[in-house]
PDB file of C-alpha atoms in Angstrom:
ATOM      1  CA  MET A  24      -1.350   7.848   1.871  1.00 56.00           C
ATOM      2  CA  ARG A  25       0.458  10.813  -0.266  1.00 71.00           C
ATOM      3  CA  LEU A  26       4.288   9.056  -0.606  1.00 74.00           C
ATOM      4  CA  ASN A  27       7.514  11.352   0.577  1.00 78.00           C
ATOM      5  CA  PRO A  28       8.309  14.236  -2.059  1.00 78.00           C
ATOM      6  CA  VAL A  29      12.003  12.951  -2.222  1.00 79.00           C
ATOM      7  CA  PHE A  30      11.051   8.962  -2.415  1.00 78.00           C
ATOM      8  CA  GLU A  31       8.562   9.923  -5.307  1.00 78.00           C
ATOM      9  CA  LYS A  32      10.845  11.674  -7.480  1.00 77.00           C
ATOM     10  CA  GLU A  33      13.913   8.999  -6.878  1.00 75.00           C
ATOM     11  CA  LEU A  34      10.854   6.174  -8.068  1.00 76.00           C
ATOM     12  CA  ARG A  35      10.553   8.547 -10.761  1.00 77.00           C
ATOM     13  CA  MET A  36      14.661   8.543 -11.935  1.00 74.00           C
ATOM     14  CA  PHE A  37      14.948   4.548 -11.724  1.00 70.00           C
ATOM     15  CA  GLU A  38      11.625   4.435 -14.313  1.00 66.00           C
ATOM     16  CA  ARG A  39      13.767   6.469 -16.740  1.00 69.00           C
ATOM     17  CA  SER A  40      16.130   4.975 -15.673  1.00 70.00           C
ATOM     18  CA  VAL A  41      18.365   2.108 -18.063  1.00 76.00           C
ATOM     19  CA  LYS A  42      20.810   0.745 -15.541  1.00 75.00           C
ATOM     20  CA  ILE A  43      17.720  -0.521 -12.815  1.00 77.00           C
ATOM     21  CA  SER A  44      17.291  -3.246 -16.006  1.00 80.00           C
ATOM     22  CA  TRP A  45      20.134  -4.149 -16.369  1.00 82.00           C
ATOM     23  CA  VAL A  46      20.663  -4.615 -13.022  1.00 80.00           C
ATOM     24  CA  ILE A  47      17.728  -6.747 -11.505  1.00 83.00           C
ATOM     25  CA  PHE A  48      18.631  -8.594 -15.051  1.00 86.00           C
ATOM     26  CA  VAL A  49      22.237  -8.978 -14.143  1.00 85.00           C
ATOM     27  CA  TYR A  50      20.802 -10.085 -10.607  1.00 83.00           C
ATOM     28  CA  ASN A  51      18.778 -12.326 -10.864  1.00 85.00           C
ATOM     29  CA  PHE A  52      20.715 -13.823 -13.968  1.00 87.00           C
ATOM     30  CA  ILE A  53      23.851 -14.963 -11.422  1.00 83.00           C
ATOM     31  CA  LEU A  54      20.603 -15.692  -9.554  1.00 82.00           C
ATOM     32  CA  ALA A  55      19.265 -18.503 -12.258  1.00 84.00           C
ATOM     33  CA  CYS A  56      22.880 -20.025 -13.606  1.00 85.00           C
ATOM     34  CA  VAL A  57      23.512 -21.258  -9.505  1.00 80.00           C
ATOM     35  CA  ALA A  58      20.973 -22.503  -9.108  1.00 77.00           C
ATOM     36  CA  LEU A  59      21.263 -24.242 -12.498  1.00 81.00           C
ATOM     37  CA  ILE A  60      24.436 -24.797 -12.064  1.00 81.00           C
ATOM     38  CA  ILE A  61      23.966 -27.261  -8.061  1.00 75.00           C
ATOM     39  CA  PHE A  62      20.587 -28.591 -10.947  1.00 74.00           C
ATOM     40  CA  TYR A  63      23.343 -30.742 -12.957  1.00 77.00           C
ATOM     41  CA  GLU A  64      25.361 -31.469 -10.099  1.00 75.00           C
ATOM     42  CA  MET A  65      22.516 -33.348  -8.795  1.00 71.00           C
ATOM     43  CA  LEU A  66      21.863 -34.958 -12.794  1.00 71.00           C
ATOM     44  CA  ASN A  67      24.799 -35.591 -12.616  1.00 74.00           C
ATOM     45  CA  SER A  68      25.937 -37.070  -9.130  1.00 68.00           C
ATOM     46  CA  TYR A  69      22.288 -39.265  -9.937  1.00 63.00           C
ATOM     47  CA  GLN A  70      23.762 -41.164 -13.090  1.00 67.00           C
ATOM     48  CA  TYR A  71      26.296 -42.292 -11.307  1.00 67.00           C
ATOM     49  CA  THR A  72      24.859 -43.346  -7.517  1.00 64.00           C
ATOM     50  CA  GLY A  73      20.979 -44.100  -8.616  1.00 60.00           C
ATOM     51  CA  SER A  74      19.526 -41.157  -6.160  1.00 59.00           C
ATOM     52  CA  ILE A  75      19.343 -37.961  -5.617  1.00 58.00           C
ATOM     53  CA  GLU A  76      19.974 -36.298  -2.229  1.00 61.00           C
ATOM     54  CA  TYR A  77      17.540 -33.427  -1.757  1.00 59.00           C
ATOM     55  CA  GLU A  78      20.272 -31.625   1.223  1.00 64.00           C
ATOM     56  CA  ASN A  79      21.299 -30.015  -2.707  1.00 64.00           C
ATOM     57  CA  MET A  80      18.366 -28.499  -2.983  1.00 69.00           C
ATOM     58  CA  ILE A  81      19.626 -26.544   0.542  1.00 77.00           C
ATOM     59  CA  GLN A  82      22.205 -26.325  -0.581  1.00 76.00           C
ATOM     60  CA  ILE A  83      20.124 -23.794  -3.983  1.00 76.00           C
ATOM     61  CA  TYR A  84      18.406 -21.447  -1.298  1.00 80.00           C
ATOM     62  CA  ILE A  85      21.231 -21.117   1.445  1.00 83.00           C
ATOM     63  CA  VAL A  86      23.466 -20.140  -2.080  1.00 82.00           C
ATOM     64  CA  MET A  87      21.063 -17.761  -3.148  1.00 82.00           C
ATOM     65  CA  ALA A  88      20.585 -15.886   0.424  1.00 85.00           C
ATOM     66  CA  TYR A  89      24.087 -15.530   1.205  1.00 88.00           C
ATOM     67  CA  ILE A  90      24.496 -13.563  -3.051  1.00 84.00           C
ATOM     68  CA  GLN A  91      21.701 -11.548  -2.044  1.00 84.00           C
ATOM     69  CA  PHE A  92      23.130 -11.269   1.374  1.00 89.00           C
ATOM     70  CA  ALA A  93      26.452 -10.006  -1.180  1.00 88.00           C
ATOM     71  CA  MET A  94      24.590  -8.088  -3.161  1.00 82.00           C
ATOM     72  CA  LEU A  95      22.713  -6.342  -0.183  1.00 84.00           C
ATOM     73  CA  ILE A  96      25.637  -4.890   0.666  1.00 86.00           C
ATOM     74  CA  LEU A  97      27.500  -4.160  -2.564  1.00 85.00           C
ATOM     75  CA  ILE A  98      24.539  -2.136  -3.801  1.00 84.00           C
ATOM     76  CA  ILE A  99      22.986  -0.015  -0.389  1.00 87.00           C
ATOM     77  CA  PRO A 100      26.082   1.750   0.103  1.00 88.00           C
ATOM     78  CA  GLY A 101      27.174   2.872  -3.634  1.00 84.00           C
ATOM     79  CA  LEU A 102      22.966   4.498  -3.580  1.00 82.00           C
ATOM     80  CA  THR A 103      23.179   6.124   0.423  1.00 88.00           C
ATOM     81  CA  ALA A 104      27.013   7.159   0.594  1.00 88.00           C
ATOM     82  CA  GLY A 105      25.795   9.900  -2.104  1.00 86.00           C
ATOM     83  CA  ALA A 106      22.554  10.879  -1.659  1.00 86.00           C
ATOM     84  CA  ILE A 107      23.062  13.333   0.309  1.00 89.00           C
ATOM     85  CA  SER A 108      26.752  14.568  -1.149  1.00 88.00           C
ATOM     86  CA  GLY A 109      25.241  14.097  -4.249  1.00 87.00           C
ATOM     87  CA  GLU A 110      22.927  16.920  -3.609  1.00 85.00           C
ATOM     88  CA  ARG A 111      25.603  19.046  -2.660  1.00 85.00           C
ATOM     89  CA  GLU A 112      27.879  18.757  -5.371  1.00 86.00           C
ATOM     90  CA  ARG A 113      24.875  19.242  -7.851  1.00 86.00           C
ATOM     91  CA  GLN A 114      23.785  22.241  -5.206  1.00 85.00           C
ATOM     92  CA  THR A 115      20.015  21.239  -5.274  1.00 84.00           C
ATOM     93  CA  LEU A 116      19.936  20.495  -1.535  1.00 81.00           C
ATOM     94  CA  ASP A 117      19.676  24.486  -0.581  1.00 80.00           C
ATOM     95  CA  ILE A 118      16.164  23.942  -3.398  1.00 81.00           C
ATOM     96  CA  LEU A 119      15.093  20.712  -1.254  1.00 80.00           C
ATOM     97  CA  LEU A 120      15.294  22.573   2.258  1.00 80.00           C
ATOM     98  CA  SER A 121      13.689  25.294   1.453  1.00 81.00           C
ATOM     99  CA  THR A 122      11.030  23.715   0.837  1.00 81.00           C
ATOM    100  CA  GLN A 123       8.301  23.058   3.421  1.00 81.00           C
ATOM    101  CA  MET A 124       9.919  19.393   4.075  1.00 83.00           C
ATOM    102  CA  LYS A 125      12.233  18.628   6.967  1.00 85.00           C
ATOM    103  CA  PRO A 126      15.660  17.283   7.566  1.00 85.00           C
ATOM    104  CA  TRP A 127      14.718  14.104   8.733  1.00 86.00           C
ATOM    105  CA  GLN A 128      11.806  14.274   6.110  1.00 86.00           C
ATOM    106  CA  ILE A 129      15.040  14.251   3.033  1.00 87.00           C
ATOM    107  CA  ILE A 130      16.288  11.962   4.769  1.00 89.00           C
ATOM    108  CA  ILE A 131      14.511   9.025   4.869  1.00 88.00           C
ATOM    109  CA  GLY A 132      13.204   9.630   1.604  1.00 88.00           C
ATOM    110  CA  LYS A 133      16.188   8.753   0.676  1.00 87.00           C
ATOM    111  CA  LEU A 134      16.363   5.794   3.027  1.00 88.00           C
ATOM    112  CA  GLN A 135      13.128   4.438   1.400  1.00 86.00           C
ATOM    113  CA  SER A 136      14.403   5.113  -3.083  1.00 84.00           C
ATOM    114  CA  SER A 137      17.180   2.450  -2.179  1.00 81.00           C
ATOM    115  CA  LEU A 138      15.507   0.414  -0.120  1.00 82.00           C
ATOM    116  CA  SER A 139      13.159   0.064  -2.990  1.00 83.00           C
ATOM    117  CA  ILE A 140      15.969  -1.597  -5.338  1.00 80.00           C
ATOM    118  CA  VAL A 141      16.683  -4.040  -2.453  1.00 79.00           C
ATOM    119  CA  LEU A 142      12.883  -4.704  -2.265  1.00 81.00           C
ATOM    120  CA  LEU A 143      12.637  -4.824  -6.053  1.00 83.00           C
ATOM    121  CA  LEU A 144      15.342  -6.968  -6.741  1.00 82.00           C
ATOM    122  CA  THR A 145      14.150  -9.369  -3.700  1.00 80.00           C
ATOM    123  CA  ILE A 146      10.719  -9.636  -5.726  1.00 82.00           C
ATOM    124  CA  THR A 147      11.797 -10.330  -8.715  1.00 83.00           C
ATOM    125  CA  SER A 148      14.416 -13.287  -7.815  1.00 82.00           C
ATOM    126  CA  MET A 149      11.304 -14.802  -5.880  1.00 79.00           C
ATOM    127  CA  PRO A 150      10.308 -17.026  -8.743  1.00 80.00           C
ATOM    128  CA  ILE A 151      14.382 -18.022  -9.182  1.00 78.00           C
ATOM    129  CA  VAL A 152      14.257 -18.865  -4.993  1.00 76.00           C
ATOM    130  CA  SER A 153      10.896 -20.498  -5.220  1.00 75.00           C
ATOM    131  CA  VAL A 154      12.245 -23.811  -6.851  1.00 73.00           C
ATOM    132  CA  ILE A 155      12.980 -24.746  -3.318  1.00 72.00           C
ATOM    133  CA  PHE A 156       9.530 -25.198  -1.997  1.00 70.00           C
ATOM    134  CA  ILE A 157       8.986 -27.959  -4.701  1.00 68.00           C
ATOM    135  CA  PHE A 158      11.679 -29.984  -2.995  1.00 66.00           C
ATOM    136  CA  GLY A 159      10.727 -29.208   0.605  1.00 64.00           C
ATOM    137  CA  GLY A 160      13.023 -28.452   3.343  1.00 65.00           C
ATOM    138  CA  ILE A 161      12.498 -24.203   3.631  1.00 74.00           C
ATOM    139  CA  LYS A 162       9.392 -23.554   4.691  1.00 78.00           C
ATOM    140  CA  LEU A 163       7.162 -20.257   3.814  1.00 80.00           C
ATOM    141  CA  ILE A 164       8.113 -18.578   7.283  1.00 85.00           C
ATOM    142  CA  ASP A 165      11.663 -19.218   6.492  1.00 83.00           C
ATOM    143  CA  LEU A 166      11.584 -16.938   3.111  1.00 83.00           C
ATOM    144  CA  SER A 167       9.389 -14.188   5.516  1.00 86.00           C
ATOM    145  CA  ILE A 168      11.911 -13.966   7.650  1.00 88.00           C
ATOM    146  CA  LEU A 169      15.144 -13.668   5.523  1.00 87.00           C
ATOM    147  CA  ILE A 170      13.352 -10.730   3.309  1.00 86.00           C
ATOM    148  CA  ILE A 171      12.616  -9.138   6.217  1.00 90.00           C
ATOM    149  CA  LEU A 172      16.350  -9.797   7.488  1.00 92.00           C
ATOM    150  CA  LEU A 173      17.457  -8.291   4.669  1.00 89.00           C
ATOM    151  CA  VAL A 174      15.098  -5.143   5.132  1.00 89.00           C
ATOM    152  CA  VAL A 175      16.793  -4.920   8.247  1.00 92.00           C
ATOM    153  CA  GLU A 176      19.928  -4.831   7.082  1.00 92.00           C
ATOM    154  CA  ALA A 177      19.450  -3.278   4.517  1.00 90.00           C
ATOM    155  CA  VAL A 178      17.844   0.333   6.919  1.00 92.00           C
ATOM    156  CA  PHE A 179      21.515  -1.018   8.636  1.00 94.00           C
ATOM    157  CA  ILE A 180      23.941  -1.150   6.171  1.00 93.00           C
ATOM    158  CA  GLY A 181      21.664   1.950   4.411  1.00 91.00           C
ATOM    159  CA  THR A 182      21.674   4.742   6.870  1.00 93.00           C
ATOM    160  CA  ILE A 183      25.735   4.189   7.631  1.00 94.00           C
ATOM    161  CA  GLY A 184      25.489   4.897   4.506  1.00 92.00           C
ATOM    162  CA  LEU A 185      22.923   8.217   4.764  1.00 92.00           C
ATOM    163  CA  LEU A 186      25.377   9.524   8.240  1.00 93.00           C
ATOM    164  CA  PHE A 187      28.045   9.702   6.785  1.00 94.00           C
ATOM    165  CA  SER A 188      26.634  11.360   2.926  1.00 92.00           C
ATOM    166  CA  SER A 189      25.429  13.907   5.221  1.00 91.00           C
ATOM    167  CA  ALA A 190      28.489  14.500   7.183  1.00 89.00           C
ATOM    168  CA  PHE A 191      31.100  15.511   4.164  1.00 90.00           C
ATOM    169  CA  LYS A 192      30.903  16.985   0.814  1.00 86.00           C
ATOM    170  CA  LYS A 193      32.452  14.758  -1.694  1.00 90.00           C
ATOM    171  CA  SER A 194      30.180  11.622  -2.436  1.00 89.00           C
ATOM    172  CA  THR A 195      33.640  10.114  -2.387  1.00 90.00           C
ATOM    173  CA  THR A 196      34.795  10.250   0.259  1.00 92.00           C
ATOM    174  CA  ALA A 197      31.522   9.647   2.489  1.00 92.00           C
ATOM    175  CA  THR A 198      31.798   6.149  -0.424  1.00 92.00           C
ATOM    176  CA  VAL A 199      34.897   4.618   1.002  1.00 93.00           C
ATOM    177  CA  LEU A 200      33.766   6.297   4.919  1.00 93.00           C
ATOM    178  CA  THR A 201      30.870   3.955   4.254  1.00 93.00           C
ATOM    179  CA  TYR A 202      32.935   0.233   3.061  1.00 93.00           C
ATOM    180  CA  ALA A 203      35.256   1.812   4.823  1.00 94.00           C
ATOM    181  CA  ALA A 204      33.001   1.393   8.260  1.00 94.00           C
ATOM    182  CA  LEU A 205      30.928  -1.810   7.321  1.00 93.00           C
ATOM    183  CA  LEU A 206      34.640  -3.373   6.872  1.00 93.00           C
ATOM    184  CA  PHE A 207      35.388  -2.822  10.584  1.00 93.00           C
ATOM    185  CA  ILE A 208      32.440  -3.421  11.483  1.00 93.00           C
ATOM    186  CA  PHE A 209      31.978  -6.864  10.024  1.00 93.00           C
ATOM    187  CA  LEU A 210      35.399  -7.797  11.115  1.00 93.00           C
ATOM    188  CA  GLY A 211      37.063  -4.965  12.709  1.00 92.00           C
ATOM    189  CA  SER A 212      33.866  -6.135  15.197  1.00 91.00           C
ATOM    190  CA  TYR A 213      35.312  -9.589  15.057  1.00 90.00           C
ATOM    191  CA  LEU A 214      39.003  -8.797  16.188  1.00 91.00           C
ATOM    192  CA  ILE A 215      38.436  -6.419  19.463  1.00 90.00           C
ATOM    193  CA  VAL A 216      36.425  -9.887  20.540  1.00 87.00           C
ATOM    194  CA  GLN A 217      39.074 -11.799  19.113  1.00 88.00           C
ATOM    195  CA  SER A 218      41.576  -9.188  21.564  1.00 87.00           C
ATOM    196  CA  SER A 219      39.798  -9.024  23.927  1.00 84.00           C
ATOM    197  CA  TYR A 220      39.848 -13.457  24.279  1.00 81.00           C
ATOM    198  CA  ILE A 221      44.170 -13.121  23.243  1.00 84.00           C
ATOM    199  CA  ILE A 222      43.733 -10.532  26.273  1.00 81.00           C
ATOM    200  CA  SER A 223      41.796 -12.956  29.058  1.00 77.00           C
ATOM    201  CA  GLN A 224      44.353 -15.615  27.286  1.00 76.00           C
ATOM    202  CA  ALA A 225      47.735 -14.574  28.402  1.00 76.00           C
ATOM    203  CA  GLN A 226      45.894 -13.325  32.120  1.00 72.00           C
ATOM    204  CA  ASN A 227      44.830 -16.439  32.718  1.00 69.00           C
ATOM    205  CA  ALA A 228      48.391 -17.992  31.799  1.00 65.00           C
ATOM    206  CA  GLY A 229      49.382 -20.099  34.304  1.00 58.00           C
ATOM    207  CA  LEU A 230      46.663 -20.578  36.531  1.00 56.00           C
ATOM    208  CA  GLU A 231      45.308 -24.356  36.913  1.00 54.00           C
ATOM    209  CA  ASN A 232      41.062 -24.774  36.175  1.00 52.00           C
ATOM    210  CA  THR A 233      40.250 -22.036  35.517  1.00 52.00           C
ATOM    211  CA  THR A 234      38.427 -20.877  32.641  1.00 56.00           C
ATOM    212  CA  VAL A 235      38.471 -18.329  29.829  1.00 59.00           C
ATOM    213  CA  ASP A 236      35.987 -15.651  30.380  1.00 63.00           C
ATOM    214  CA  ILE A 237      35.036 -12.124  28.008  1.00 68.00           C
ATOM    215  CA  LYS A 238      32.328 -11.405  29.930  1.00 72.00           C
ATOM    216  CA  GLY A 239      29.953  -9.324  27.635  1.00 79.00           C
ATOM    217  CA  VAL A 240      32.853  -8.319  25.213  1.00 84.00           C
ATOM    218  CA  ILE A 241      30.829 -10.889  22.439  1.00 87.00           C
ATOM    219  CA  TYR A 242      27.837  -9.154  22.525  1.00 89.00           C
ATOM    220  CA  VAL A 243      29.981  -6.458  20.253  1.00 91.00           C
ATOM    221  CA  LEU A 244      29.084  -9.082  17.441  1.00 91.00           C
ATOM    222  CA  LEU A 245      25.157  -8.469  17.940  1.00 92.00           C
ATOM    223  CA  ILE A 246      26.480  -5.260  15.822  1.00 93.00           C
ATOM    224  CA  ASN A 247      27.730  -7.579  12.457  1.00 94.00           C
ATOM    225  CA  PRO A 248      25.023  -7.745   9.976  1.00 93.00           C
ATOM    226  CA  MET A 249      27.009 -10.650   8.822  1.00 92.00           C
ATOM    227  CA  ILE A 250      27.062 -12.732  12.501  1.00 92.00           C
ATOM    228  CA  THR A 251      23.790 -12.420  11.852  1.00 92.00           C
ATOM    229  CA  PHE A 252      22.520 -13.453   8.925  1.00 93.00           C
ATOM    230  CA  SER A 253      24.790 -16.684   9.035  1.00 91.00           C
ATOM    231  CA  GLY A 254      23.237 -17.448  12.473  1.00 90.00           C
ATOM    232  CA  LEU A 255      20.011 -17.462  10.222  1.00 90.00           C
ATOM    233  CA  ILE A 256      20.544 -18.999   8.094  1.00 89.00           C
ATOM    234  CA  SER A 257      22.373 -22.182   9.963  1.00 86.00           C
ATOM    235  CA  ARG A 258      19.275 -22.693  11.495  1.00 84.00           C
ATOM    236  CA  GLN A 259      16.671 -22.671   8.582  1.00 83.00           C
ATOM    237  CA  ALA A 260      18.928 -25.004   7.285  1.00 79.00           C
ATOM    238  CA  GLY A 261      19.409 -27.366  10.479  1.00 72.00           C
ATOM    239  CA  ASN A 262      23.053 -27.159  10.132  1.00 67.00           C
ATOM    240  CA  THR A 263      25.012 -26.388  13.398  1.00 72.00           C
ATOM    241  CA  ASP A 264      23.532 -22.771  14.807  1.00 79.00           C
ATOM    242  CA  GLU A 265      26.780 -21.377  13.842  1.00 85.00           C
ATOM    243  CA  ILE A 266      26.657 -18.027  16.092  1.00 87.00           C
ATOM    244  CA  LEU A 267      26.563 -20.988  19.052  1.00 87.00           C
ATOM    245  CA  THR A 268      29.446 -22.348  17.580  1.00 87.00           C
ATOM    246  CA  ILE A 269      30.986 -18.366  16.692  1.00 86.00           C
ATOM    247  CA  CYS A 270      30.204 -17.697  20.728  1.00 85.00           C
ATOM    248  CA  ASN A 271      31.303 -20.851  21.480  1.00 83.00           C
ATOM    249  CA  LYS A 272      35.460 -20.167  20.501  1.00 83.00           C
ATOM    250  CA  PHE A 273      35.612 -17.646  23.724  1.00 83.00           C
ATOM    251  CA  GLY A 274      33.589 -19.116  25.919  1.00 79.00           C
ATOM    252  CA  ASP A 275      30.687 -21.770  27.208  1.00 80.00           C
ATOM    253  CA  TYR A 276      27.774 -19.962  25.568  1.00 82.00           C
ATOM    254  CA  ASN A 277      24.969 -22.524  25.267  1.00 84.00           C
ATOM    255  CA  ASP A 278      22.974 -21.704  28.194  1.00 84.00           C
ATOM    256  CA  ASP A 279      23.321 -17.715  27.543  1.00 85.00           C
ATOM    257  CA  LEU A 280      19.793 -16.552  26.301  1.00 89.00           C
ATOM    258  CA  ILE A 281      21.394 -13.811  24.549  1.00 89.00           C
ATOM    259  CA  VAL A 282      22.103 -15.603  21.868  1.00 88.00           C
ATOM    260  CA  LYS A 283      19.420 -18.050  22.034  1.00 89.00           C
ATOM    261  CA  TYR A 284      17.529 -15.052  21.238  1.00 91.00           C
ATOM    262  CA  TRP A 285      20.976 -13.470  18.267  1.00 92.00           C
ATOM    263  CA  VAL A 286      19.117 -13.074  15.899  1.00 92.00           C
ATOM    264  CA  ILE A 287      15.693 -10.882  17.311  1.00 93.00           C
ATOM    265  CA  ILE A 288      17.763  -9.204  20.109  1.00 94.00           C
ATOM    266  CA  SER A 289      20.365  -8.079  17.269  1.00 94.00           C
ATOM    267  CA  MET A 290      18.031  -7.043  14.445  1.00 94.00           C
ATOM    268  CA  SER A 291      16.698  -4.613  17.310  1.00 95.00           C
ATOM    269  CA  ILE A 292      19.801  -2.942  17.987  1.00 95.00           C
ATOM    270  CA  GLN A 293      20.305  -2.741  13.876  1.00 95.00           C
ATOM    271  CA  LEU A 294      17.144  -0.390  13.852  1.00 94.00           C
ATOM    272  CA  ALA A 295      18.096   1.456  17.139  1.00 96.00           C
ATOM    273  CA  LEU A 296      21.079   2.447  16.072  1.00 95.00           C
ATOM    274  CA  SER A 297      19.283   3.205  12.522  1.00 94.00           C
ATOM    275  CA  VAL A 298      17.021   5.289  13.902  1.00 94.00           C
ATOM    276  CA  LEU A 299      20.516   7.396  16.023  1.00 95.00           C
ATOM    277  CA  PHE A 300      22.329   7.244  12.356  1.00 94.00           C
ATOM    278  CA  VAL A 301      18.396   8.848  10.860  1.00 92.00           C
ATOM    279  CA  PHE A 302      18.905  11.286  13.977  1.00 92.00           C
ATOM    280  CA  ILE A 303      22.475  11.999  13.375  1.00 92.00           C
ATOM    281  CA  ALA A 304      21.999  12.890   9.696  1.00 91.00           C
ATOM    282  CA  GLN A 305      19.232  15.145   9.644  1.00 89.00           C
ATOM    283  CA  ALA A 306      21.014  17.326  12.003  1.00 88.00           C
ATOM    284  CA  LYS A 307      23.942  17.484  10.320  1.00 87.00           C
ATOM    285  CA  ILE A 308      21.514  19.239   7.342  1.00 85.00           C
ATOM    286  CA  ASN A 309      19.174  21.057   9.338  1.00 81.00           C
ATOM    287  CA  PRO A 310      20.584  24.786   8.224  1.00 70.00           C
ATOM    288  CA  LEU A 311      18.718  26.012  11.414  1.00 66.00           C
ATOM    289  CA  ARG A 312      22.574  24.555  12.483  1.00 60.00           C
ATOM    290  CA  GLU A 313      23.705  26.074  10.361  1.00 53.00           C
ATOM    291  CA  CYS A 314      23.021  29.292  11.728  1.00 52.00           C
ATOM    292  CA  LYS A 315      23.982  28.699  14.347  1.00 55.00           C
ATOM    293  CA  LEU A 316      27.552  27.765  13.423  1.00 50.00           C
ATOM    294  CA  PHE A 317      27.634  30.878  11.054  1.00 48.00           C
ATOM    295  CA  LYS A 318      26.545  33.695  14.162  1.00 54.00           C
ATOM    296  CA  LYS A 319      28.956  31.681  16.276  1.00 56.00           C
ATOM    297  CA  ARG A 320      31.669  31.999  14.290  1.00 58.00           C
ATOM    298  CA  SER A 321      30.755  35.288  13.544  1.00 58.00           C
ATOM    299  CA  ARG A 322      30.570  36.220  17.499  1.00 61.00           C
ATOM    300  CA  ASN A 323      33.845  34.790  17.196  1.00 61.00           C
ATOM    301  CA  LYS A 324      35.466  36.464  14.268  1.00 58.00           C
ATOM    302  CA  LYS A 325      33.744  39.781  16.969  1.00 56.00           C
ATOM    303  CA  VAL A 326      35.664  38.683  20.613  1.00 55.00           C
ATOM    304  CA  SER A 327      38.946  38.430  18.817  1.00 60.00           C
ATOM    305  CA  SER A 328      39.325  41.474  16.692  1.00 60.00           C
ATOM    306  CA  ALA A 329      37.950  42.767  20.473  1.00 56.00           C
ATOM    307  CA  ASN A 330      40.179  42.166  21.274  1.00 60.00           C
ATOM    308  CA  THR A 331      43.602  42.753  19.480  1.00 58.00           C
TER     309      THR A 331
END
């Protein structure tokens, strides 16, 4: 199967870049240091108690998973926010658009190149993460689901960056707005739910035997990658279900089906939004759209000159 030309070009650039090697080294070095620190704490406690608490091994998995998620949040926007706007700044976007590739193929190629880095980092970290299998507690299926979730979140975050990169000409502007949008998704969605809960409390103040209900507002958190990720990790680690704990702060959701299948529904919604973002992004760079805008502006100028 023939690779996307944009993706193929980006892969060649990665192969020649020393930065990718350093990113992989630093990424795995951080994970290895975390694992060694937790191992050291286990051995240190063994000298005093005479027993090893294997629950600490689960902590290695949890900490490594959160590090991978944090690196994803930091790396992906920086790669995708300047993907299209960078082509504009280098004046190579028009060359890409003049080829036989369609606008959506250019967007997908840029997305594939950023996802390849995420997969590369994830795969190279597997020897370190797989240390947890020596002591048990985490199954291979759990690790596979974690990788799938990381890829879905990478697609979601990456398409947000590509959307702003397509909409704005400057990479700096696109990058700042991408991180601002992610900040709103991570914190703003929770603040929306919290505000709705406070308003509902104020409306029900003084009423007896009345429970505060924010209804479907809680489902705004389905687009929040952090809620979904923490919920998956808590379920895999056998701890308290973080999703249910958070939702129950705003009402009774113990029997709610959406909360029960939160991870699957959230991933589906984020993938659907990713498709929408790709559609909007390709429309922004579509040369036919630019022609229509140019004709419309010319027509408006003729009408205004005729009126004067």
